[in-house]
């Protein structure tokens, strides 16, 4: 193996320092030396370089309680870049903008009017609605990256997207939005993005393998195996909502939120177990997270009932947990994905 060049070594050290500032918040030079194991001159050069590039700044001083000069505290420049996450529903569009540290700037919700083709109403400019929502949330800032959560299948190669029941939908929505906003736009399935949020901040933290079963206005699943989200060759991995239970009824027919309203929790657990068993029998994820409104609201009680039923019939053991991400998990996953992309582009 060839040794790293000085340029590569500097880039690696810079990114280590930036990641530490993301994880810990503002740090002094001695703290950076301790956490990185780098020498005093190397950290001094690193701080000077990152400051000149507009990536870090002096965020204050520390040491007022002791003798001697105060130590400067360095933090990330939060306005260095911003990202936007967009969650498209059948009746609404939600947009959140965050700075590069992950701090939320604003969230905007826009209703979607009925569209021609569904009830004969006027055509809906969905691209325009999304662009306006992002612009309002950004408040004059230009997002570096926008991640759009699609309630359907997104081809990871072409970004062509299919969704049913969304007014004004078009298969080239991602590219059309990119042209309208003049910035990078990436689309992904809503359940995939929710799984990213659960992996980072929720019920699947620390797990390399798990399946998220999405139980909401629409039924689907996402798979994380070996620490990586698996989208499939054409973006269709996890579409368990299309599987039939018998008699021609699909999981979507039986498990959507409006269909199970008022049912006994045991009956709901039986239905969910059927979908969860399909995932466990094929990929053996070890953990199934119940997401969406049904999974979150059902909490530990519903998760426990599903776990008991699932492990009584499956040869592969699996834990079952309810979603624990606060707020809109889809938006959270979209913002996290946008932050990853922006940080890689800006921080190197």
Short mmCIF file of C-alpha atoms in Angstrom, two decimals:
data_model
loop_
_atom_site.label_atom_id
_atom_site.label_comp_id
_atom_site.label_asym_id
_atom_site.label_seq_id
_atom_site.Cartn_x
_atom_site.Cartn_y
_atom_site.Cartn_z
CA UNK A 1 0.00 0.00 0.00
CA UNK A 2 1.40 3.38 -1.02
CA UNK A 3 1.67 6.08 1.68
CA UNK A 4 -0.72 9.03 1.49
CA UNK A 5 0.57 12.11 -0.26
CA UNK A 6 0.88 15.30 1.81
CA UNK A 7 -2.16 16.71 0.01
CA UNK A 8 -4.26 13.63 0.78
CA UNK A 9 -3.05 13.57 4.38
CA UNK A 10 -4.10 17.20 4.84
CA UNK A 11 -7.51 16.47 3.32
CA UNK A 12 -8.02 13.50 5.64
CA UNK A 13 -6.99 15.53 8.70
CA UNK A 14 -9.24 18.42 7.68
CA UNK A 15 -12.26 16.15 7.35
CA UNK A 16 -11.52 14.48 10.69
CA UNK A 17 -11.46 17.87 12.38
CA UNK A 18 -14.68 19.00 10.67
CA UNK A 19 -16.45 15.78 11.65
CA UNK A 20 -15.34 16.23 15.26
CA UNK A 21 -16.75 19.76 15.27
CA UNK A 22 -20.03 18.38 13.92
CA UNK A 23 -20.09 15.72 16.63
CA UNK A 24 -18.91 17.74 19.64
CA UNK A 25 -19.62 21.36 18.74
CA UNK A 26 -16.99 24.12 19.14
CA UNK A 27 -13.56 22.95 20.31
CA UNK A 28 -10.25 24.53 21.28
CA UNK A 29 -6.98 23.72 19.51
CA UNK A 30 -5.81 21.57 22.48
CA UNK A 31 -9.08 19.65 22.35
CA UNK A 32 -8.64 19.06 18.63
CA UNK A 33 -5.11 17.81 19.27
CA UNK A 34 -6.37 15.40 21.92
CA UNK A 35 -9.23 14.06 19.79
CA UNK A 36 -7.25 13.73 16.56
CA UNK A 37 -3.87 12.75 18.00
CA UNK A 38 -2.22 15.28 15.70
CA UNK A 39 0.73 17.47 16.65
CA UNK A 40 0.48 21.10 17.68
CA UNK A 41 1.94 22.43 14.36
CA UNK A 42 -0.37 20.19 12.31
CA UNK A 43 -3.47 21.36 14.18
CA UNK A 44 -2.34 24.99 13.93
CA UNK A 45 -1.94 24.63 10.15
CA UNK A 46 -5.27 22.83 9.94
CA UNK A 47 -7.10 25.60 11.80
CA UNK A 48 -5.49 28.27 9.65
CA UNK A 49 -6.41 26.39 6.46
CA UNK A 50 -10.03 25.75 7.43
CA UNK A 51 -10.46 29.34 8.59
CA UNK A 52 -9.10 30.68 5.30
CA UNK A 53 -11.50 28.43 3.40
CA UNK A 54 -14.45 29.84 5.35
CA UNK A 55 -15.30 26.50 6.95
CA UNK A 56 -14.60 27.31 10.61
CA UNK A 57 -14.53 30.48 12.69
CA UNK A 58 -13.74 31.63 16.21
CA UNK A 59 -16.88 30.90 18.22
CA UNK A 60 -15.70 32.30 21.55
CA UNK A 61 -13.07 31.84 24.24
CA UNK A 62 -12.58 29.56 27.18
CA UNK A 63 -10.40 29.62 30.25
CA UNK A 64 -11.75 32.65 32.11
CA UNK A 65 -11.73 30.58 35.31
CA UNK A 66 -7.94 30.02 35.22
CA UNK A 67 -4.79 32.10 34.94
CA UNK A 68 -3.16 32.82 31.62
CA UNK A 69 -4.56 33.73 28.22
CA UNK A 70 -7.95 32.42 27.19
CA UNK A 71 -8.07 29.71 24.54
CA UNK A 72 -9.99 30.36 21.35
CA UNK A 73 -12.91 28.05 20.64
CA UNK A 74 -13.43 27.12 16.99
CA UNK A 75 -16.75 26.14 15.47
CA UNK A 76 -18.19 25.43 12.05
CA UNK A 77 -19.49 28.33 9.95
CA UNK A 78 -23.19 27.38 9.91
CA UNK A 79 -24.11 29.52 6.91
CA UNK A 80 -21.41 27.96 4.73
CA UNK A 81 -24.18 25.95 3.06
CA UNK A 82 -27.83 24.99 3.48
CA UNK A 83 -29.85 21.95 2.45
CA UNK A 84 -33.54 21.31 1.96
CA UNK A 85 -35.64 18.21 2.53
CA UNK A 86 -39.03 17.82 0.85
CA UNK A 87 -41.79 15.37 1.79
CA UNK A 88 -44.50 15.02 -0.85
CA UNK A 89 -47.86 13.75 0.37
CA UNK A 90 -51.08 13.24 -1.57
CA UNK A 91 -52.55 16.46 -0.21
CA UNK A 92 -49.57 18.47 1.07
CA UNK A 93 -45.92 19.32 0.49
CA UNK A 94 -43.61 19.82 3.48
CA UNK A 95 -40.20 21.49 3.11
CA UNK A 96 -37.49 21.92 5.75
CA UNK A 97 -34.26 23.90 5.33
CA UNK A 98 -31.25 23.38 7.61
CA UNK A 99 -27.76 24.88 7.77
CA UNK A 100 -24.70 22.67 7.32
CA UNK A 101 -24.50 21.96 11.06
CA UNK A 102 -27.98 20.42 10.87
CA UNK A 103 -29.79 23.25 12.66
CA UNK A 104 -33.30 23.72 11.26
CA UNK A 105 -33.90 27.14 9.73
CA UNK A 106 -37.59 26.77 8.88
CA UNK A 107 -40.29 24.30 7.86
CA UNK A 108 -43.08 25.19 5.43
CA UNK A 109 -46.22 23.24 4.54
CA UNK A 110 -48.16 23.89 1.35
CA UNK A 111 -51.51 22.26 0.51
CA UNK A 112 -51.94 20.54 -2.85
CA UNK A 113 -55.21 21.38 -4.62
CA UNK A 114 -57.12 18.64 -6.43
CA UNK A 115 -55.72 18.05 -9.90
CA UNK A 116 -57.21 17.64 -13.32
CA UNK A 117 -57.26 13.96 -14.11
CA UNK A 118 -58.55 13.12 -10.62
CA UNK A 119 -61.68 15.21 -10.33
CA UNK A 120 -61.61 17.36 -13.45
CA UNK A 121 -60.08 20.35 -11.64
CA UNK A 122 -57.32 22.52 -13.08
CA UNK A 123 -53.85 21.09 -13.60
CA UNK A 124 -51.52 21.42 -10.61
CA UNK A 125 -47.99 22.80 -11.07
CA UNK A 126 -46.40 20.46 -8.53
CA UNK A 127 -42.90 21.61 -9.42
CA UNK A 128 -43.95 25.19 -8.73
CA UNK A 129 -45.56 24.32 -5.39
CA UNK A 130 -42.41 22.49 -4.23
CA UNK A 131 -40.08 25.24 -5.46
CA UNK A 132 -42.14 27.91 -3.68
CA UNK A 133 -42.17 25.92 -0.43
CA UNK A 134 -38.39 25.45 -0.54
CA UNK A 135 -37.84 29.13 -1.33
CA UNK A 136 -40.07 30.22 1.56
CA UNK A 137 -38.32 27.89 4.02
CA UNK A 138 -34.91 29.04 2.76
CA UNK A 139 -35.77 32.68 3.38
CA UNK A 140 -33.50 34.04 0.64
CA UNK A 141 -30.77 31.41 1.10
CA UNK A 142 -29.83 29.19 -1.83
CA UNK A 143 -29.81 25.51 -0.85
CA UNK A 144 -26.72 23.58 -1.87
CA UNK A 145 -28.70 20.33 -2.16
CA UNK A 146 -32.40 19.46 -2.13
CA UNK A 147 -33.56 15.91 -1.32
CA UNK A 148 -37.10 15.00 -2.35
CA UNK A 149 -38.99 12.17 -0.68
CA UNK A 150 -41.21 10.45 -3.24
CA UNK A 151 -44.25 8.35 -2.22
CA UNK A 152 -43.34 5.76 -4.83
CA UNK A 153 -40.46 4.17 -6.73
CA UNK A 154 -37.41 6.23 -7.73
CA UNK A 155 -34.89 4.75 -10.16
CA UNK A 156 -31.50 5.46 -8.53
CA UNK A 157 -29.80 5.68 -11.94
CA UNK A 158 -32.16 7.90 -13.91
CA UNK A 159 -34.07 9.61 -11.06
CA UNK A 160 -37.31 8.86 -12.92
CA UNK A 161 -40.02 8.61 -10.28
CA UNK A 162 -43.44 6.95 -10.17
CA UNK A 163 -46.10 7.95 -7.65
CA UNK A 164 -49.84 7.38 -7.55
CA UNK A 165 -52.46 9.83 -6.33
CA UNK A 166 -50.26 12.94 -6.09
CA UNK A 167 -51.82 15.89 -7.97
CA UNK A 168 -49.63 17.17 -10.78
CA UNK A 169 -47.21 14.25 -10.65
CA UNK A 170 -44.71 13.81 -13.49
CA UNK A 171 -42.08 11.11 -13.86
CA UNK A 172 -39.35 13.70 -14.51
CA UNK A 173 -40.24 15.65 -11.36
CA UNK A 174 -36.72 15.50 -9.87
CA UNK A 175 -35.00 16.83 -12.97
CA UNK A 176 -37.72 19.44 -13.57
CA UNK A 177 -37.34 20.67 -10.00
CA UNK A 178 -33.57 20.80 -10.41
CA UNK A 179 -34.01 23.01 -13.48
CA UNK A 180 -36.49 25.26 -11.65
CA UNK A 181 -34.35 25.70 -8.52
CA UNK A 182 -30.99 25.83 -10.27
CA UNK A 183 -29.34 23.57 -7.69
CA UNK A 184 -28.71 19.88 -7.11
CA UNK A 185 -31.89 17.85 -6.49
CA UNK A 186 -31.90 14.17 -5.50
CA UNK A 187 -35.00 11.98 -5.21
CA UNK A 188 -35.50 8.89 -3.07
CA UNK A 189 -38.37 6.78 -1.82
CA UNK A 190 -40.03 8.15 1.33
CA UNK A 191 -39.64 4.87 3.25
CA UNK A 192 -35.94 4.68 2.41
CA UNK A 193 -35.45 8.17 3.83
CA UNK A 194 -37.44 7.28 6.94
CA UNK A 195 -35.12 4.28 7.42
CA UNK A 196 -32.11 6.59 7.26
CA UNK A 197 -33.63 8.68 10.06
CA UNK A 198 -34.28 5.59 12.18
CA UNK A 199 -30.72 4.38 11.59
CA UNK A 200 -29.18 7.69 12.65
CA UNK A 201 -31.54 8.94 15.34
CA UNK A 202 -34.15 6.30 16.12
CA UNK A 203 -34.94 2.69 16.89
CA UNK A 204 -32.19 1.25 14.66
CA UNK A 205 -29.19 3.18 16.00
CA UNK A 206 -26.17 0.88 16.15
CA UNK A 207 -27.73 -1.82 13.96
CA UNK A 208 -26.07 -2.82 10.70
CA UNK A 209 -29.08 -4.86 9.60
CA UNK A 210 -32.76 -4.01 9.94
CA UNK A 211 -36.00 -3.64 8.02
CA UNK A 212 -38.38 -0.71 8.36
CA UNK A 213 -42.03 -1.59 7.77
CA UNK A 214 -43.88 1.59 6.83
CA UNK A 215 -47.51 1.64 8.03
CA UNK A 216 -49.26 4.85 7.08
CA UNK A 217 -50.97 6.38 4.07
CA UNK A 218 -49.36 3.68 1.97
CA UNK A 219 -47.53 0.49 2.95
CA UNK A 220 -43.91 -0.29 2.14
CA UNK A 221 -40.57 -1.34 3.53
CA UNK A 222 -36.93 -0.33 3.48
CA UNK A 223 -33.93 -2.61 3.95
CA UNK A 224 -30.60 -1.74 5.55
CA UNK A 225 -28.09 -4.58 5.26
CA UNK A 226 -24.44 -4.38 6.19
CA UNK A 227 -24.99 -0.78 7.25
CA UNK A 228 -26.15 0.26 3.77
CA UNK A 229 -29.58 1.12 2.44
CA UNK A 230 -30.54 -1.34 -0.31
CA UNK A 231 -32.63 0.25 -3.06
CA UNK A 232 -32.56 -2.55 -5.61
CA UNK A 233 -31.57 -2.42 -9.28
CA UNK A 234 -34.43 -0.10 -10.23
CA UNK A 235 -35.36 1.37 -6.84
CA UNK A 236 -38.17 -1.09 -6.13
CA UNK A 237 -36.74 -2.97 -3.15
CA UNK A 238 -39.15 -3.23 -0.23
CA UNK A 239 -42.47 -2.79 -2.04
CA UNK A 240 -44.24 -5.27 0.23
CA UNK A 241 -47.49 -3.31 -0.04
CA UNK A 242 -48.06 -5.01 -3.39
CA UNK A 243 -47.91 -8.56 -1.95
CA UNK A 244 -51.24 -10.38 -1.75
CA UNK A 245 -52.59 -11.82 1.47
CA UNK A 246 -55.13 -14.02 -0.25
CA UNK A 247 -58.31 -13.46 -2.16
CA UNK A 248 -56.59 -10.78 -4.22
CA UNK A 249 -56.23 -8.33 -1.30
CA UNK A 250 -52.80 -6.70 -0.94
CA UNK A 251 -51.09 -5.45 2.20
CA UNK A 252 -51.96 -1.93 1.05
CA UNK A 253 -55.62 -2.95 0.88
CA UNK A 254 -55.54 -4.33 4.41
CA UNK A 255 -53.08 -2.18 6.34
CA UNK A 256 -53.42 1.45 5.27
CA UNK A 257 -54.26 3.71 8.21
CA UNK A 258 -57.87 4.38 7.20
CA UNK A 259 -58.51 0.64 6.71
CA UNK A 260 -57.42 -0.43 10.21
CA UNK A 261 -59.00 2.45 12.12
CA UNK A 262 -61.15 0.99 14.88
CA UNK A 263 -59.83 -2.57 14.55
CA UNK A 264 -58.74 -4.48 17.65
CA UNK A 265 -55.00 -4.15 18.25
CA UNK A 266 -54.64 -7.93 18.10
CA UNK A 267 -56.19 -8.03 14.63
CA UNK A 268 -53.88 -5.25 13.49
CA UNK A 269 -50.89 -7.15 14.92
CA UNK A 270 -51.93 -10.26 12.97
CA UNK A 271 -51.98 -8.29 9.71
CA UNK A 272 -48.67 -6.58 10.38
CA UNK A 273 -47.07 -9.92 11.26
CA UNK A 274 -47.89 -11.22 7.78
CA UNK A 275 -45.96 -8.36 6.18
CA UNK A 276 -43.11 -8.57 8.69
CA UNK A 277 -42.78 -12.33 8.16
CA UNK A 278 -42.26 -11.79 4.43
CA UNK A 279 -39.29 -9.54 5.24
CA UNK A 280 -37.80 -11.76 7.94
CA UNK A 281 -38.14 -14.97 5.92
CA UNK A 282 -36.29 -13.50 2.92
CA UNK A 283 -33.55 -11.26 4.38
CA UNK A 284 -33.29 -12.18 8.12
CA UNK A 285 -32.68 -8.56 9.25
CA UNK A 286 -32.74 -9.30 12.99
CA UNK A 287 -34.78 -6.15 13.65
CA UNK A 288 -38.05 -4.87 12.24
CA UNK A 289 -38.95 -1.25 12.97
CA UNK A 290 -42.63 -0.37 12.74
CA UNK A 291 -42.77 3.08 11.16
CA UNK A 292 -45.41 5.49 9.95
CA UNK A 293 -48.38 6.67 11.99
CA UNK A 294 -49.56 3.15 12.84
CA UNK A 295 -46.16 1.94 14.03
CA UNK A 296 -45.38 5.09 16.01
CA UNK A 297 -48.81 5.35 17.64
CA UNK A 298 -48.94 1.63 18.40
CA UNK A 299 -45.73 1.98 20.40
CA UNK A 300 -44.32 -0.81 22.53
CA UNK A 301 -47.69 -2.57 22.89
CA UNK A 302 -48.16 -3.15 19.17
CA UNK A 303 -44.47 -3.94 18.64
CA UNK A 304 -44.60 -6.54 21.43
CA UNK A 305 -47.66 -8.25 19.96
CA UNK A 306 -46.08 -8.41 16.51
CA UNK A 307 -42.80 -9.72 17.97
CA UNK A 308 -44.59 -12.55 19.78
CA UNK A 309 -46.52 -13.59 16.69
CA UNK A 310 -43.54 -13.22 14.37
CA UNK A 311 -41.11 -15.23 16.46
CA UNK A 312 -43.69 -17.98 16.97
CA UNK A 313 -43.63 -18.76 13.25
CA UNK A 314 -40.24 -17.59 11.96
CA UNK A 315 -37.09 -19.74 12.25
CA UNK A 316 -35.01 -16.54 12.19
CA UNK A 317 -35.41 -14.52 15.42
CA UNK A 318 -36.20 -10.83 15.08
CA UNK A 319 -36.72 -7.94 17.44
CA UNK A 320 -39.62 -5.62 16.73
CA UNK A 321 -39.50 -1.96 17.78
CA UNK A 322 -41.72 1.04 17.22
CA UNK A 323 -40.31 4.12 15.51
CA UNK A 324 -38.70 6.53 17.97
CA UNK A 325 -37.75 9.44 15.68
CA UNK A 326 -39.60 12.55 16.77
CA UNK A 327 -41.58 14.52 14.23
CA UNK A 328 -41.66 13.79 10.52
CA UNK A 329 -39.24 10.90 9.97
CA UNK A 330 -39.37 11.26 6.19
CA UNK A 331 -38.35 14.92 6.33
CA UNK A 332 -35.66 14.07 8.86
CA UNK A 333 -34.20 11.44 6.57
CA UNK A 334 -34.31 13.80 3.59
CA UNK A 335 -32.44 16.51 5.50
CA UNK A 336 -29.85 14.01 6.80
CA UNK A 337 -29.25 12.78 3.25
CA UNK A 338 -28.89 16.33 2.00
CA UNK A 339 -26.40 17.10 4.76
CA UNK A 340 -24.30 14.05 3.86
CA UNK A 341 -24.16 15.11 0.21
CA UNK A 342 -23.41 18.76 0.96
CA UNK A 343 -20.73 17.97 3.55
CA UNK A 344 -18.97 15.56 1.20
CA UNK A 345 -18.98 18.19 -1.54
CA UNK A 346 -17.84 21.09 0.67
CA UNK A 347 -15.73 19.40 3.33
CA UNK A 348 -14.12 16.88 0.98
#
